[in-house]
Structures are given as structure tokens and as C-alpha cells.
mmCIF file of C-alpha atoms and ligand atoms in Angstrom:
data_model
loop_
_atom_site.group_PDB
_atom_site.id
_atom_site.type_symbol
_atom_site.label_atom_id
_atom_site.label_comp_id
_atom_site.label_asym_id
_atom_site.label_seq_id
_atom_site.Cartn_x
_atom_site.Cartn_y
_atom_site.Cartn_z
ATOM 1 C CA MET A 1 28.133 38.286 12.938
ATOM 2 C CA SER A 2 29.001 35.083 14.711
ATOM 3 C CA LEU A 3 31.889 32.989 13.432
ATOM 4 C CA PHE A 4 29.478 30.083 12.842
ATOM 5 C CA GLY A 5 26.977 32.115 10.884
ATOM 6 C CA ASP A 6 24.205 31.657 13.440
ATOM 7 C CA ASP A 7 22.927 35.170 12.830
ATOM 8 C CA GLU A 8 22.655 34.800 9.070
ATOM 9 C CA LEU A 9 19.142 35.036 7.719
ATOM 10 C CA PRO A 10 17.913 31.646 6.556
ATOM 11 C CA PRO A 11 17.182 31.216 2.862
ATOM 12 C CA VAL A 12 13.483 31.257 2.152
ATOM 13 C CA THR A 13 13.157 29.436 -1.136
ATOM 14 C CA ALA A 14 11.647 25.967 -1.143
ATOM 15 C CA ARG A 15 13.401 23.080 -2.857
ATOM 16 C CA GLU A 16 11.429 21.099 -5.422
ATOM 17 C CA SER A 17 8.961 18.815 -3.659
ATOM 18 C CA GLN A 18 9.005 15.076 -4.430
ATOM 19 C CA LEU A 19 5.299 14.799 -3.624
ATOM 20 C CA ASP A 20 3.171 13.086 -6.289
ATOM 21 C CA PHE A 21 0.644 15.461 -7.830
ATOM 22 C CA TRP A 22 -2.348 13.272 -6.947
ATOM 23 C CA ASN A 23 -1.425 13.562 -3.244
ATOM 24 C CA GLN A 24 -1.148 17.338 -3.270
ATOM 25 C CA VAL A 25 -4.649 18.114 -1.956
ATOM 26 C CA ALA A 26 -4.304 15.746 1.017
ATOM 27 C CA PHE A 27 -0.877 17.234 1.764
ATOM 28 C CA GLU A 28 -2.162 20.802 1.752
ATOM 29 C CA ARG A 29 -5.015 19.824 4.044
ATOM 30 C CA VAL A 30 -2.569 18.444 6.641
ATOM 31 C CA GLN A 31 -0.333 21.516 6.256
ATOM 32 C CA ALA A 32 -3.301 23.823 6.896
ATOM 33 C CA GLN A 33 -4.119 21.911 10.078
ATOM 34 C CA PHE A 34 -0.498 22.105 11.181
ATOM 35 C CA LYS A 35 -0.356 25.856 10.572
ATOM 36 C CA SER A 36 -3.590 26.458 12.490
ATOM 37 C CA GLY A 37 -2.406 24.260 15.356
ATOM 38 C CA SER A 38 -5.282 21.824 14.896
ATOM 39 C CA MET A 39 -3.276 18.863 13.607
ATOM 40 C CA HIS A 40 -3.623 15.674 15.606
ATOM 41 C CA HIS A 41 -0.430 14.324 17.221
ATOM 42 C CA ALA A 42 -0.845 11.009 15.404
ATOM 43 C CA LEU A 43 -1.678 10.741 11.704
ATOM 44 C CA LEU A 44 -2.847 7.431 10.321
ATOM 45 C CA LEU A 45 -1.643 7.647 6.735
ATOM 46 C CA LEU A 46 -3.618 5.223 4.645
ATOM 47 C CA GLY A 47 -2.936 4.227 1.045
ATOM 48 C CA PRO A 48 -1.948 1.204 -1.044
ATOM 49 C CA GLY A 49 1.701 0.497 -1.830
ATOM 50 C CA GLY A 50 2.494 2.306 -5.060
ATOM 51 C CA ILE A 51 0.462 5.453 -4.349
ATOM 52 C CA GLY A 52 3.483 7.393 -3.066
ATOM 53 C CA ARG A 53 2.633 7.063 0.631
ATOM 54 C CA GLU A 54 6.238 6.947 1.890
ATOM 55 C CA THR A 55 7.122 10.028 -0.163
ATOM 56 C CA PHE A 56 4.137 11.812 1.406
ATOM 57 C CA ALA A 57 5.338 10.865 4.898
ATOM 58 C CA GLN A 58 8.924 11.971 4.176
ATOM 59 C CA GLU A 59 7.846 15.252 2.595
ATOM 60 C CA LEU A 60 5.612 16.023 5.559
ATOM 61 C CA ALA A 61 8.304 15.079 8.072
ATOM 62 C CA GLN A 62 10.984 17.180 6.405
ATOM 63 C CA TRP A 63 8.622 20.147 6.099
ATOM 64 C CA VAL A 64 7.551 19.986 9.774
ATOM 65 C CA LEU A 65 11.201 19.816 10.854
ATOM 66 C CA CYS A 66 12.384 22.492 8.381
ATOM 67 C CA GLN A 67 13.411 25.682 10.179
ATOM 68 C CA ASN A 68 11.691 27.730 7.475
ATOM 69 C CA HIS A 69 8.401 25.849 7.333
ATOM 70 C CA SER A 70 6.279 28.825 8.406
ATOM 71 C CA GLN A 71 7.248 30.636 5.197
ATOM 72 C CA LEU A 72 7.205 27.717 2.757
ATOM 73 C CA ASP A 73 4.884 25.043 1.375
ATOM 74 C CA SER A 74 7.644 22.469 1.109
ATOM 75 C CA ALA A 75 10.925 22.064 2.983
ATOM 76 C CA CYS A 76 13.669 24.538 2.057
ATOM 77 C CA GLY A 77 16.335 21.872 1.619
ATOM 78 C CA SER A 78 19.136 24.122 2.843
ATOM 79 C CA CYS A 79 18.630 24.822 6.558
ATOM 80 C CA LYS A 80 20.523 22.788 9.156
ATOM 81 C CA SER A 81 17.474 20.675 9.850
ATOM 82 C CA CYS A 82 16.893 19.882 6.160
ATOM 83 C CA GLN A 83 20.555 18.984 5.701
ATOM 84 C CA LEU A 84 20.410 16.560 8.634
ATOM 85 C CA PHE A 85 17.166 15.120 7.285
ATOM 86 C CA VAL A 86 18.563 14.500 3.810
ATOM 87 C CA ALA A 87 21.715 12.960 5.327
ATOM 88 C CA GLU A 88 19.391 10.658 7.324
ATOM 89 C CA THR A 89 21.016 11.801 10.559
ATOM 90 C CA HIS A 90 18.309 14.093 11.957
ATOM 91 C CA PRO A 91 18.276 13.465 15.719
ATOM 92 C CA ASP A 92 14.571 14.370 16.015
ATOM 93 C CA TYR A 93 13.356 12.129 13.196
ATOM 94 C CA HIS A 94 12.847 8.422 13.740
ATOM 95 C CA LEU A 95 11.922 6.051 10.962
ATOM 96 C CA LEU A 96 10.632 2.721 12.175
ATOM 97 C CA ALA A 97 10.593 -0.069 9.609
ATOM 98 C CA VAL A 98 10.975 -3.843 9.536
ATOM 99 C CA GLU A 99 14.677 -4.672 9.895
ATOM 100 C CA ASP A 100 16.474 -6.846 7.329
ATOM 101 C CA GLU A 101 15.553 -10.524 7.471
ATOM 102 C CA LYS A 102 12.712 -9.818 9.927
ATOM 103 C CA THR A 103 8.982 -9.824 9.253
ATOM 104 C CA GLN A 104 7.809 -7.651 12.140
ATOM 105 C CA ILE A 105 8.721 -4.433 13.925
ATOM 106 C CA SER A 106 9.920 -5.611 17.336
ATOM 107 C CA VAL A 107 8.733 -4.296 20.688
ATOM 108 C CA ASN A 108 12.348 -3.334 21.336
ATOM 109 C CA GLN A 109 12.408 -1.038 18.306
ATOM 110 C CA VAL A 110 9.202 0.592 19.577
ATOM 111 C CA ARG A 111 10.657 1.066 23.093
ATOM 112 C CA VAL A 112 13.802 2.730 21.717
ATOM 113 C CA LEU A 113 11.573 4.996 19.635
ATOM 114 C CA ILE A 114 9.404 5.972 22.601
ATOM 115 C CA GLU A 115 12.465 6.800 24.703
ATOM 116 C CA SER A 116 13.859 9.028 21.940
ATOM 117 C CA MET A 117 10.492 10.730 21.570
ATOM 118 C CA GLN A 118 10.503 11.580 25.272
ATOM 119 C CA GLU A 119 13.889 13.316 25.125
ATOM 120 C CA SER A 120 13.864 17.038 24.423
ATOM 121 C CA ALA A 121 14.245 18.001 20.777
ATOM 122 C CA HIS A 122 17.704 18.681 19.370
ATOM 123 C CA GLN A 123 16.767 21.000 16.506
ATOM 124 C CA SER A 124 13.631 22.962 15.591
ATOM 125 C CA GLY A 125 11.501 21.937 18.503
ATOM 126 C CA TRP A 126 9.521 19.212 16.709
ATOM 127 C CA LYS A 127 10.078 15.489 17.075
ATOM 128 C CA LEU A 128 8.768 13.031 14.539
ATOM 129 C CA ALA A 129 8.318 9.319 14.236
ATOM 130 C CA ASN A 130 7.403 7.622 10.975
ATOM 131 C CA ILE A 131 6.183 4.037 11.330
ATOM 132 C CA SER A 132 6.249 2.721 7.787
ATOM 133 C CA ASP A 133 3.920 -0.260 8.237
ATOM 134 C CA VAL A 134 1.486 -0.486 11.140
ATOM 135 C CA ALA A 135 0.589 -4.033 10.071
ATOM 136 C CA ALA A 136 4.158 -5.092 10.896
ATOM 137 C CA LEU A 137 3.715 -4.247 14.589
ATOM 138 C CA ASN A 138 2.921 -7.202 16.836
ATOM 139 C CA GLN A 139 0.637 -7.152 19.881
ATOM 140 C CA ASN A 140 3.420 -6.180 22.310
ATOM 141 C CA SER A 141 4.605 -3.393 20.029
ATOM 142 C CA TYR A 142 1.051 -2.065 19.799
ATOM 143 C CA ASN A 143 0.717 -2.025 23.551
ATOM 144 C CA ALA A 144 4.012 -0.177 23.947
ATOM 145 C CA LEU A 145 2.907 2.373 21.370
ATOM 146 C CA LEU A 146 -0.526 2.950 22.904
ATOM 147 C CA LYS A 147 0.882 4.825 25.870
ATOM 148 C CA THR A 148 2.600 7.316 23.569
ATOM 149 C CA LEU A 149 -0.655 7.754 21.686
ATOM 150 C CA GLU A 150 -2.580 8.332 24.879
ATOM 151 C CA GLU A 151 -0.119 10.711 26.516
ATOM 152 C CA PRO A 152 1.532 12.645 23.693
ATOM 153 C CA GLN A 153 4.393 15.037 24.418
ATOM 154 C CA PRO A 154 3.968 18.565 23.034
ATOM 155 C CA GLN A 155 5.429 19.154 19.542
ATOM 156 C CA THR A 156 5.600 15.499 18.660
ATOM 157 C CA LEU A 157 4.116 13.980 15.554
ATOM 158 C CA LEU A 158 3.606 10.300 14.897
ATOM 159 C CA ILE A 159 3.010 9.208 11.294
ATOM 160 C CA LEU A 160 1.523 5.723 11.197
ATOM 161 C CA GLN A 161 1.339 4.175 7.749
ATOM 162 C CA ALA A 162 -0.927 1.350 6.607
ATOM 163 C CA GLU A 163 -2.226 -0.030 3.327
ATOM 164 C CA GLN A 164 -5.758 -0.664 4.555
ATOM 165 C CA LEU A 165 -7.830 0.346 7.537
ATOM 166 C CA GLN A 166 -8.571 -3.280 8.435
ATOM 167 C CA GLN A 167 -4.856 -3.783 9.214
ATOM 168 C CA VAL A 168 -5.040 -1.205 11.989
ATOM 169 C CA PRO A 169 -6.313 -2.172 15.452
ATOM 170 C CA ALA A 170 -9.306 -0.168 16.706
ATOM 171 C CA THR A 171 -7.270 1.145 19.657
ATOM 172 C CA ILE A 172 -4.851 2.853 17.270
ATOM 173 C CA ARG A 173 -7.559 4.017 14.857
ATOM 174 C CA SER A 174 -9.457 5.784 17.612
ATOM 175 C CA ARG A 175 -6.341 7.597 18.817
ATOM 176 C CA SER A 176 -5.208 8.977 15.499
ATOM 177 C CA GLN A 177 -6.409 11.185 12.676
ATOM 178 C CA LEU A 178 -7.066 9.460 9.380
ATOM 179 C CA VAL A 179 -5.332 10.812 6.282
ATOM 180 C CA ALA A 180 -6.488 8.657 3.380
ATOM 181 C CA LEU A 181 -4.587 8.920 0.114
ATOM 182 C CA SER A 182 -6.490 8.172 -3.057
ATOM 183 C CA VAL A 183 -6.253 8.714 -6.778
ATOM 184 C CA ASN A 184 -9.340 10.594 -7.851
ATOM 185 C CA GLU A 185 -8.735 11.419 -11.471
ATOM 186 C CA GLN A 186 -8.062 8.209 -13.373
ATOM 187 C CA ALA A 187 -7.774 9.983 -16.707
ATOM 188 C CA THR A 188 -4.919 12.159 -15.421
ATOM 189 C CA ILE A 189 -3.088 9.106 -14.092
ATOM 190 C CA GLU A 190 -3.569 7.298 -17.403
ATOM 191 C CA ALA A 191 -2.106 10.246 -19.263
ATOM 192 C CA TRP A 192 0.798 10.511 -16.793
ATOM 193 C CA LEU A 193 1.641 6.806 -17.076
ATOM 194 C CA ALA A 194 1.276 6.769 -20.849
ATOM 195 C CA GLU A 195 3.653 9.693 -21.115
ATOM 196 C CA ARG A 196 6.248 7.983 -18.919
ATOM 197 C CA LYS A 197 5.966 4.778 -20.929
ATOM 198 C CA GLY A 198 5.874 6.499 -24.297
ATOM 199 C CA GLY A 199 2.265 5.581 -25.099
ATOM 200 C CA MET A 200 -0.656 3.515 -23.856
ATOM 201 C CA THR A 201 -0.049 -0.236 -24.192
ATOM 202 C CA GLU A 202 -2.200 -3.333 -23.548
ATOM 203 C CA GLU A 203 -0.024 -4.096 -20.487
ATOM 204 C CA LEU A 204 -0.545 -0.616 -19.114
ATOM 205 C CA LYS A 205 -4.318 -0.863 -19.577
ATOM 206 C CA LEU A 206 -4.363 -4.169 -17.713
ATOM 207 C CA ALA A 207 -2.066 -2.725 -15.032
ATOM 208 C CA LEU A 208 -4.402 0.222 -14.499
ATOM 209 C CA SER A 209 -7.458 -1.982 -14.125
ATOM 210 C CA LEU A 210 -5.541 -4.062 -11.561
ATOM 211 C CA PHE A 211 -4.106 -1.133 -9.615
ATOM 212 C CA PRO A 212 -6.314 1.923 -10.208
ATOM 213 C CA GLN A 213 -5.202 3.388 -6.871
ATOM 214 C CA ALA A 214 -1.488 2.670 -7.134
ATOM 215 C CA PRO A 215 0.144 4.382 -10.134
ATOM 216 C CA TYR A 216 3.698 3.195 -9.336
ATOM 217 C CA LYS A 217 2.535 -0.380 -8.850
ATOM 218 C CA ALA A 218 0.710 -0.213 -12.177
ATOM 219 C CA GLU A 219 3.858 1.064 -13.835
ATOM 220 C CA ASP A 220 5.978 -1.731 -12.321
ATOM 221 C CA PHE A 221 3.413 -4.304 -13.399
ATOM 222 C CA ALA A 222 3.538 -3.066 -16.977
ATOM 223 C CA ASN A 223 7.341 -2.884 -17.004
ATOM 224 C CA ASN A 224 8.504 -6.033 -15.275
ATOM 225 C CA GLY A 225 6.723 -8.736 -17.232
ATOM 226 C CA ASP A 226 3.976 -9.396 -14.677
ATOM 227 C CA ALA A 227 1.323 -8.948 -17.355
ATOM 228 C CA VAL A 228 2.693 -12.038 -19.134
ATOM 229 C CA LYS A 229 2.839 -13.938 -15.842
ATOM 230 C CA CYS A 230 -0.760 -12.984 -15.067
ATOM 231 C CA GLY A 231 -1.795 -14.323 -18.479
ATOM 232 C CA ASP A 232 0.007 -17.640 -17.825
ATOM 233 C CA PHE A 233 -1.760 -17.954 -14.503
ATOM 234 C CA ILE A 234 -5.240 -17.389 -15.981
ATOM 235 C CA LEU A 235 -4.427 -19.991 -18.631
ATOM 236 C CA ASP A 236 -3.420 -22.474 -15.904
ATOM 237 C CA ILE A 237 -6.687 -21.848 -14.028
ATOM 238 C CA SER A 238 -8.642 -22.454 -17.218
ATOM 239 C CA CYS A 239 -6.772 -25.772 -17.721
ATOM 240 C CA LEU A 240 -7.483 -26.678 -14.093
ATOM 241 C CA MET A 241 -11.202 -26.098 -14.615
ATOM 242 C CA GLN A 242 -11.118 -28.284 -17.701
ATOM 243 C CA GLY A 243 -9.493 -31.092 -15.728
ATOM 244 C CA ASN A 244 -6.120 -30.799 -17.492
ATOM 245 C CA GLU A 245 -4.092 -29.618 -14.482
ATOM 246 C CA SER A 246 -3.733 -30.870 -10.923
ATOM 247 C CA PRO A 247 -4.743 -28.380 -8.208
ATOM 248 C CA LEU A 248 -1.829 -29.407 -5.991
ATOM 249 C CA ALA A 249 0.755 -28.996 -8.738
ATOM 250 C CA LEU A 250 -0.631 -25.565 -9.603
ATOM 251 C CA ALA A 251 -0.758 -24.554 -5.936
ATOM 252 C CA GLU A 252 2.938 -25.358 -5.613
ATOM 253 C CA LYS A 253 3.850 -23.635 -8.867
ATOM 254 C CA TRP A 254 2.112 -20.368 -7.962
ATOM 255 C CA LEU A 255 2.636 -20.281 -4.172
ATOM 256 C CA PRO A 256 5.543 -17.779 -4.383
ATOM 257 C CA ASP A 257 3.171 -15.387 -6.183
ATOM 258 C CA ILE A 258 0.137 -16.025 -3.982
ATOM 259 C CA GLU A 259 -0.598 -12.343 -3.318
ATOM 260 C CA ASP A 260 -0.466 -11.427 -6.995
ATOM 261 C CA CYS A 261 -2.448 -14.548 -7.905
ATOM 262 C CA CYS A 262 -5.290 -13.600 -5.563
ATOM 263 C CA LEU A 263 -5.474 -10.177 -7.136
ATOM 264 C CA TRP A 264 -5.373 -11.660 -10.654
ATOM 265 C CA MET A 265 -8.114 -14.086 -9.685
ATOM 266 C CA LEU A 266 -10.323 -11.247 -8.486
ATOM 267 C CA LEU A 267 -9.790 -9.451 -11.770
ATOM 268 C CA MET A 268 -10.545 -12.707 -13.569
ATOM 269 C CA MET A 269 -13.786 -13.059 -11.590
ATOM 270 C CA ARG A 270 -14.853 -9.556 -12.546
ATOM 271 C CA ASP A 271 -14.243 -10.388 -16.208
ATOM 272 C CA LEU A 272 -16.042 -13.733 -15.893
ATOM 273 C CA LEU A 273 -19.124 -12.103 -14.400
ATOM 274 C CA LEU A 274 -19.069 -9.450 -17.126
ATOM 275 C CA LEU A 275 -18.761 -12.116 -19.793
ATOM 276 C CA GLN A 276 -21.555 -14.137 -18.294
ATOM 277 C CA GLN A 277 -23.954 -11.271 -17.786
ATOM 278 C CA ALA A 278 -23.237 -9.125 -20.834
ATOM 279 C CA ASN A 279 -21.492 -11.614 -23.117
ATOM 280 C CA ASP A 280 -19.493 -8.627 -24.325
ATOM 281 C CA LYS A 281 -15.833 -9.459 -24.869
ATOM 282 C CA SER A 282 -14.857 -5.853 -25.445
ATOM 283 C CA CYS A 283 -15.495 -4.800 -21.834
ATOM 284 C CA ILE A 284 -13.151 -7.257 -20.106
ATOM 285 C CA SER A 285 -9.745 -6.269 -18.687
ATOM 286 C CA LEU A 286 -7.829 -9.455 -19.489
ATOM 287 C CA GLN A 287 -8.134 -8.961 -23.241
ATOM 288 C CA GLY A 288 -5.266 -11.327 -24.007
ATOM 289 C CA GLN A 289 -7.022 -14.182 -22.180
ATOM 290 C CA THR A 290 -10.454 -14.036 -23.801
ATOM 291 C CA GLU A 291 -10.353 -17.695 -24.887
ATOM 292 C CA ALA A 292 -9.337 -18.992 -21.446
ATOM 293 C CA LEU A 293 -12.036 -16.843 -19.810
ATOM 294 C CA THR A 294 -14.707 -18.039 -22.242
ATOM 295 C CA ASN A 295 -13.758 -21.636 -21.415
ATOM 296 C CA ILE A 296 -14.251 -20.967 -17.710
ATOM 297 C CA VAL A 297 -17.587 -19.217 -18.258
ATOM 298 C CA ASN A 298 -18.759 -22.261 -20.202
ATOM 299 C CA ILE A 299 -17.930 -24.448 -17.193
ATOM 300 C CA LEU A 300 -19.135 -22.395 -14.200
ATOM 301 C CA ASN A 301 -22.641 -20.991 -13.863
ATOM 302 C CA ASN A 302 -23.385 -17.723 -12.088
ATOM 303 C CA GLN A 303 -24.034 -19.315 -8.690
ATOM 304 C CA ARG A 304 -20.707 -21.186 -8.790
ATOM 305 C CA LEU A 305 -18.848 -18.081 -9.895
ATOM 306 C CA MET A 306 -20.226 -16.258 -6.850
ATOM 307 C CA GLN A 307 -19.213 -19.147 -4.568
ATOM 308 C CA LEU A 308 -15.696 -19.080 -5.978
ATOM 309 C CA ASN A 309 -15.500 -15.302 -5.680
ATOM 310 C CA GLU A 310 -16.355 -15.553 -1.992
ATOM 311 C CA LYS A 311 -13.481 -18.004 -1.379
ATOM 312 C CA ILE A 312 -10.991 -15.772 -3.198
ATOM 313 C CA VAL A 313 -12.101 -12.709 -1.220
ATOM 314 C CA GLU A 314 -11.680 -14.717 1.998
ATOM 315 C CA LEU A 315 -8.106 -15.697 1.174
ATOM 316 C CA ARG A 316 -7.231 -12.186 0.048
ATOM 317 C CA SER A 317 -8.519 -10.756 3.295
ATOM 318 C CA LEU A 318 -6.263 -13.195 5.236
ATOM 319 C CA LEU A 319 -3.316 -12.010 3.134
ATOM 320 C CA ILE A 320 -4.111 -8.328 3.720
ATOM 321 C CA LYS A 321 -4.402 -8.820 7.464
ATOM 322 C CA LYS A 322 -1.100 -10.746 7.360
ATOM 323 C CA SER A 323 -2.999 -13.412 9.248
ATOM 324 C CA PRO A 324 -0.746 -16.086 10.731
ATOM 325 C CA VAL A 325 -2.685 -18.938 9.067
ATOM 326 C CA ASN A 326 -0.989 -21.573 6.961
ATOM 327 C CA LEU A 327 -1.216 -19.795 3.621
ATOM 328 C CA SER A 328 0.123 -22.741 1.697
ATOM 329 C CA SER A 329 -2.763 -24.997 2.748
ATOM 330 C CA SER A 330 -5.354 -22.217 2.278
ATOM 331 C CA TRP A 331 -3.993 -21.710 -1.237
ATOM 332 C CA GLN A 332 -4.156 -25.457 -1.971
ATOM 333 C CA ALA A 333 -7.709 -25.548 -0.612
ATOM 334 C CA LEU A 334 -8.762 -22.722 -2.936
ATOM 335 C CA LEU A 335 -7.412 -24.433 -6.059
ATOM 336 C CA ILE A 336 -8.937 -27.787 -5.008
ATOM 337 C CA TYR A 337 -12.228 -25.920 -4.606
ATOM 338 C CA CYS A 338 -11.870 -24.519 -8.153
ATOM 339 C CA SER A 339 -11.360 -27.981 -9.539
ATOM 340 C CA GLN A 340 -14.258 -29.457 -7.515
ATOM 341 C CA LEU A 341 -16.672 -26.742 -8.668
ATOM 342 C CA ALA A 342 -15.773 -27.520 -12.272
ATOM 343 C CA GLN A 343 -16.207 -31.274 -11.719
ATOM 344 C CA LYS A 344 -19.616 -30.754 -10.110
ATOM 345 C CA THR A 345 -20.738 -28.871 -13.195
ATOM 346 C CA ALA A 346 -19.388 -31.609 -15.471
ATOM 347 C CA LYS A 347 -21.329 -34.268 -13.504
ATOM 348 C CA SER A 348 -24.560 -32.293 -13.389
ATOM 349 C CA ALA A 349 -24.376 -31.477 -17.109
HETATM 350 ZN ZN1 ZN B 1 14.711 23.581 5.741
#
């Protein structure tokens, strides 16, 4: 036996996987492709923040690099490769994320990554890159990355993560294999969340209707007081529609929460349409805001609700694409539009 234990048989028990149970099927599908040698060299891992996408990427990366992966369904946790991975010092694993105080992944970061991916592997033979947010790449970074996608080295795997397909340029989409994460069984997620929170609450119900595809986001929403904030916002919008608030003052007040506000507004629109069409208060999500919602429904007719909905969807799509527009003025314009729609109704009444 060698002094360094190189001839020792590796342990063949898997450590406990961190993978979320709702992502298990997608994970097994990728593993089967890997085992049969049919896995694409670039995986486009799609899923909203809060669905456990990063955990999926890390679990997959560690398993591919694990020296015992052919015998196990999740990484062993004890081989040399696993130890390096857990210590975040694996020479064949490269995580590319936005650096502190930056908003984009720089072309320089991508170049360093590509160079490392072209070197020969240090450990098991596989080399992996995990790009945590494709939307954070700029045009130059994309171009640098394209070459690697077009001329992949053997035994390299690129995991490209994104929240939504529309954030990913067509050139990258067409050169990668889509792995879409989704939560299929809402009832199971409800039960899981309720158990973690010690019961189903009004906040949790609201959180689930806001984030049906992002269990962790729903949990955060219910825990960190955002449900109360959402209620305050809906109340403010109702006051705006009634002419008791200035659109510019509200735009300034809620600008730091613009992404949340857009989502809350979409939920509000869904409730408003339900209220208008069915006049059934029991089916709305924002149960705590029934009075504010009823006030808005009394002001805006169906046609104006649809017009407003369109504007909100437009702004949300700019936010998702991380479009470089002036968000502050788009946000102001939306709230001015709200107030104008309400005034039009008042005049025509
Ligand atoms: Zn291992």
C-alpha cells in the first residue's frame, strides 16, 4: 500500500443530497443523460430565484466531479474531489458570478474562465463551469463565451443559469440543452411550507399565490414582513386612483421596491379582474385588501383595467430583461398613467 493511501478503495456511500425534492426528477433526467454519454456540453438551467436552482447546479457539479459518481446518485462527499469541492478550492470547478459592487459579469472574468477550461483537468477528468446568471453577461462576455460553446473541449460541462428564457440570447439558447426547473405539485409545496412555518397562515397563502414556482421566495415573503408591505402598496394605489395621492410622490416612495411592486400590481390586477367578472370576494388572493380592491374596481371599468395591465406587463418585461432603460421614469410614467385612467373615468361618469 502506498504511503499516501492512493491504493485504498474509495468509499462508496453517498452523502445526503441538498437537492430540493421538487427538482429530483429533472436531476435524475440529467444524470441519466450523463451516464449514457448523451448529455450536452452546455446546460441552460432555467428556473426562478427561490426554486433551488443554485443548489441543483452545485449538486450536479459535485456529482460530475466526484470520483465515485459511476456508483452513486449523489456525490460521495469524502473523495479527494468532493473534499476540494466542499472547500471551494476544486481546480476543475469554476463558478462565475457577479463580483461585489458590480452589476455585470465582465468579459475579463469570462476570458479567465475560458483559459482555465482549456487547461487539462487536475482531478477526475471533468472540468466544469457554473455561470450563475446568464442575464448578467454583457455583449462582449457573450461573444467570448460563444466560441467555447461552439468548440467544446471533451469532458467539459458548462452550466448556464437564468431565471427566464427571454433573458438568454438566441445564440446561447441554440447551443445549449434546456433544463427547465418547475414546481409541479402545488399541494405538496403547500404542505412542505406549512410544516416549516408551523401551519398555513394568510401571509403564506398570499406568498404562494405570488410565487407558485419559487418555494423559498414564498417562504421569505411570508417571513420577512413583505406581506404587510404589499398591503400598504395596494392601499397607496387605491388612494392614488381616488385622487388622494400624488403619482410622483408614490413613485419616489416605492422606487426601491419597483420589482416587487410590479409583481404585486400584477397580482392586484388578477384580483381586480376576478372581482369585476365574478364579484366574488372569496376567490381573490389579496384577502386583506378587499376594501382597497373594491374601491379600484368601482373606479376602473374592464377596458381600463386591461389597458393598465398591459402597461404593468410592459414594465415588468423591461425589469426581467434587465433592460438599460431609465426605470425611474418608466415607473413614474406607470403611476401617472394609473392616476390619469382614474381621472378619465371620473370625468366620463
Ligand atoms: Zn466524491
